[in-house]
PDB file of C-alpha atoms in Angstrom:
ATOM      1  CA  MET A   1      92.905  39.741 166.275  1.00 76.00           C
ATOM      2  CA  GLU A   2      93.711  38.231 163.022  1.00 82.00           C
ATOM      3  CA  PRO A   3      95.781  40.307 160.410  1.00 85.00           C
ATOM      4  CA  LEU A   4      93.784  41.474 157.362  1.00 84.00           C
ATOM      5  CA  PRO A   5      94.281  39.886 154.043  1.00 85.00           C
ATOM      6  CA  SER A   6      96.520  41.547 151.394  1.00 87.00           C
ATOM      7  CA  VAL A   7      94.571  43.452 148.781  1.00 85.00           C
ATOM      8  CA  VAL A   8      95.880  43.699 145.253  1.00 77.00           C
ATOM      9  CA  GLU A   9      94.253  46.204 143.197  1.00 79.00           C
ATOM     10  CA  GLY A  10      94.835  47.360 139.631  1.00 78.00           C
ATOM     11  CA  GLY A  11      93.126  49.126 136.542  1.00 80.00           C
ATOM     12  CA  LEU A  12      91.747  47.452 133.570  1.00 79.00           C
ATOM     13  CA  VAL A  13      92.824  48.850 130.391  1.00 85.00           C
ATOM     14  CA  VAL A  14      91.028  47.431 127.431  1.00 91.00           C
ATOM     15  CA  PRO A  15      92.940  48.004 124.069  1.00 92.00           C
ATOM     16  CA  LYS A  16      90.951  49.302 121.259  1.00 93.00           C
ATOM     17  CA  GLY A  17      89.259  46.628 119.261  1.00 95.00           C
ATOM     18  CA  ALA A  18      89.852  43.847 121.843  1.00 97.00           C
ATOM     19  CA  SER A  19      87.609  41.029 121.659  1.00 98.00           C
ATOM     20  CA  PHE A  20      86.258  38.834 124.623  1.00 98.00           C
ATOM     21  CA  ALA A  21      84.356  35.700 125.173  1.00 98.00           C
ATOM     22  CA  ILE A  22      82.295  35.201 128.338  1.00 98.00           C
ATOM     23  CA  ILE A  23      81.796  31.374 128.800  1.00 98.00           C
ATOM     24  CA  ALA A  24      78.971  30.700 131.068  1.00 98.00           C
ATOM     25  CA  ALA A  25      77.140  27.696 132.383  1.00 97.00           C
ATOM     26  CA  ARG A  26      73.356  27.397 131.681  1.00 95.00           C
ATOM     27  CA  PHE A  27      73.151  25.346 134.991  1.00 93.00           C
ATOM     28  CA  ASN A  28      71.793  27.841 137.898  1.00 93.00           C
ATOM     29  CA  GLU A  29      70.824  30.518 135.292  1.00 93.00           C
ATOM     30  CA  PHE A  30      69.107  32.690 137.601  1.00 94.00           C
ATOM     31  CA  ILE A  31      72.634  33.424 139.113  1.00 95.00           C
ATOM     32  CA  VAL A  32      74.866  32.935 136.131  1.00 97.00           C
ATOM     33  CA  GLN A  33      72.948  35.634 134.171  1.00 97.00           C
ATOM     34  CA  GLU A  34      73.630  38.092 136.726  1.00 97.00           C
ATOM     35  CA  LEU A  35      77.192  37.051 136.500  1.00 98.00           C
ATOM     36  CA  ILE A  36      76.996  37.505 132.811  1.00 98.00           C
ATOM     37  CA  GLY A  37      75.617  40.943 133.279  1.00 98.00           C
ATOM     38  CA  GLY A  38      78.483  42.057 135.652  1.00 97.00           C
ATOM     39  CA  ALA A  39      81.161  40.918 133.417  1.00 97.00           C
ATOM     40  CA  ARG A  40      79.806  42.758 130.509  1.00 97.00           C
ATOM     41  CA  ASP A  41      79.309  45.764 132.190  1.00 95.00           C
ATOM     42  CA  ALA A  42      82.746  45.789 133.778  1.00 93.00           C
ATOM     43  CA  LEU A  43      84.081  45.339 130.281  1.00 95.00           C
ATOM     44  CA  VAL A  44      82.105  48.170 128.791  1.00 94.00           C
ATOM     45  CA  ARG A  45      82.805  50.486 131.721  1.00 92.00           C
ATOM     46  CA  HIS A  46      86.490  49.839 131.094  1.00 92.00           C
ATOM     47  CA  GLY A  47      86.248  50.787 127.324  1.00 93.00           C
ATOM     48  CA  ALA A  48      85.437  47.406 125.673  1.00 96.00           C
ATOM     49  CA  ASP A  49      83.059  47.788 122.756  1.00 96.00           C
ATOM     50  CA  ALA A  50      79.962  45.811 123.583  1.00 96.00           C
ATOM     51  CA  SER A  51      79.712  44.432 120.060  1.00 97.00           C
ATOM     52  CA  ASN A  52      83.152  42.654 120.470  1.00 98.00           C
ATOM     53  CA  VAL A  53      81.842  40.444 123.499  1.00 98.00           C
ATOM     54  CA  THR A  54      80.505  37.199 122.745  1.00 98.00           C
ATOM     55  CA  VAL A  55      78.660  34.894 125.342  1.00 98.00           C
ATOM     56  CA  VAL A  56      79.153  31.253 124.779  1.00 98.00           C
ATOM     57  CA  ARG A  57      76.768  29.057 126.784  1.00 98.00           C
ATOM     58  CA  VAL A  58      77.704  25.551 128.090  1.00 97.00           C
ATOM     59  CA  PRO A  59      75.456  23.076 129.959  1.00 95.00           C
ATOM     60  CA  GLY A  60      77.261  23.364 133.401  1.00 93.00           C
ATOM     61  CA  ALA A  61      80.260  24.227 135.116  1.00 91.00           C
ATOM     62  CA  TRP A  62      82.022  20.976 134.269  1.00 92.00           C
ATOM     63  CA  GLU A  63      82.117  21.970 130.557  1.00 96.00           C
ATOM     64  CA  ILE A  64      83.652  25.580 131.177  1.00 97.00           C
ATOM     65  CA  PRO A  65      87.325  24.582 131.309  1.00 97.00           C
ATOM     66  CA  HIS A  66      87.140  22.362 128.244  1.00 97.00           C
ATOM     67  CA  VAL A  67      85.345  25.231 126.182  1.00 98.00           C
ATOM     68  CA  CYS A  68      87.820  27.801 127.546  1.00 98.00           C
ATOM     69  CA  ALA A  69      90.780  25.542 126.294  1.00 98.00           C
ATOM     70  CA  ARG A  70      89.180  25.204 122.891  1.00 98.00           C
ATOM     71  CA  LEU A  71      88.637  29.043 122.642  1.00 98.00           C
ATOM     72  CA  ALA A  72      92.182  29.812 123.784  1.00 98.00           C
ATOM     73  CA  ARG A  73      93.675  27.436 121.011  1.00 98.00           C
ATOM     74  CA  SER A  74      91.301  29.337 118.567  1.00 98.00           C
ATOM     75  CA  LYS A  75      93.173  32.525 119.058  1.00 97.00           C
ATOM     76  CA  ARG A  76      89.794  34.429 118.221  1.00 97.00           C
ATOM     77  CA  PHE A  77      89.474  36.236 121.478  1.00 98.00           C
ATOM     78  CA  ASP A  78      91.894  38.479 123.430  1.00 97.00           C
ATOM     79  CA  ALA A  79      90.600  37.375 126.697  1.00 97.00           C
ATOM     80  CA  LEU A  80      88.239  34.920 128.364  1.00 98.00           C
ATOM     81  CA  ILE A  81      86.024  35.204 131.292  1.00 98.00           C
ATOM     82  CA  ALA A  82      84.430  32.052 132.734  1.00 98.00           C
ATOM     83  CA  VAL A  83      81.240  32.239 134.902  1.00 97.00           C
ATOM     84  CA  GLY A  84      79.283  29.557 136.602  1.00 95.00           C
ATOM     85  CA  ALA A  85      77.609  28.780 139.915  1.00 93.00           C
ATOM     86  CA  VAL A  86      77.889  25.666 141.786  1.00 88.00           C
ATOM     87  CA  ILE A  87      75.592  25.293 144.635  1.00 85.00           C
ATOM     88  CA  ARG A  88      75.966  22.491 146.935  1.00 77.00           C
ATOM     89  CA  GLY A  89      73.295  19.881 146.693  1.00 66.00           C
ATOM     90  CA  GLY A  90      71.984  21.361 143.672  1.00 56.00           C
ATOM     91  CA  GLY A  91      74.023  19.444 140.883  1.00 55.00           C
ATOM     92  CA  TYR A  92      73.954  16.066 139.384  1.00 58.00           C
ATOM     93  CA  GLY A  93      76.579  14.703 141.562  1.00 54.00           C
ATOM     94  CA  ALA A  94      75.144  16.053 145.054  1.00 49.00           C
ATOM     95  CA  SER A  95      73.631  12.896 146.369  1.00 47.00           C
TER      96      SER A  95
END
């Protein structure tokens, strides 16, 4: 029997007034929309103000790192959350 993986758990404490950006791919929207909803829900359940959560849409997963870097340099947000869905065979470079 293989040993179970280690589990690390912690609590999310959202400082009052903290601002968040959720960077989300438009590609595979049917999955990504659920990921956005889950991220928003988690933030709000842990004390974030929903009005301080901004969703930034990008064409696909390829653009997410570039936009995250740009937003991080802007220092406008306290935290960035990136969501996207890459499905084998479903992208431009799949062939």
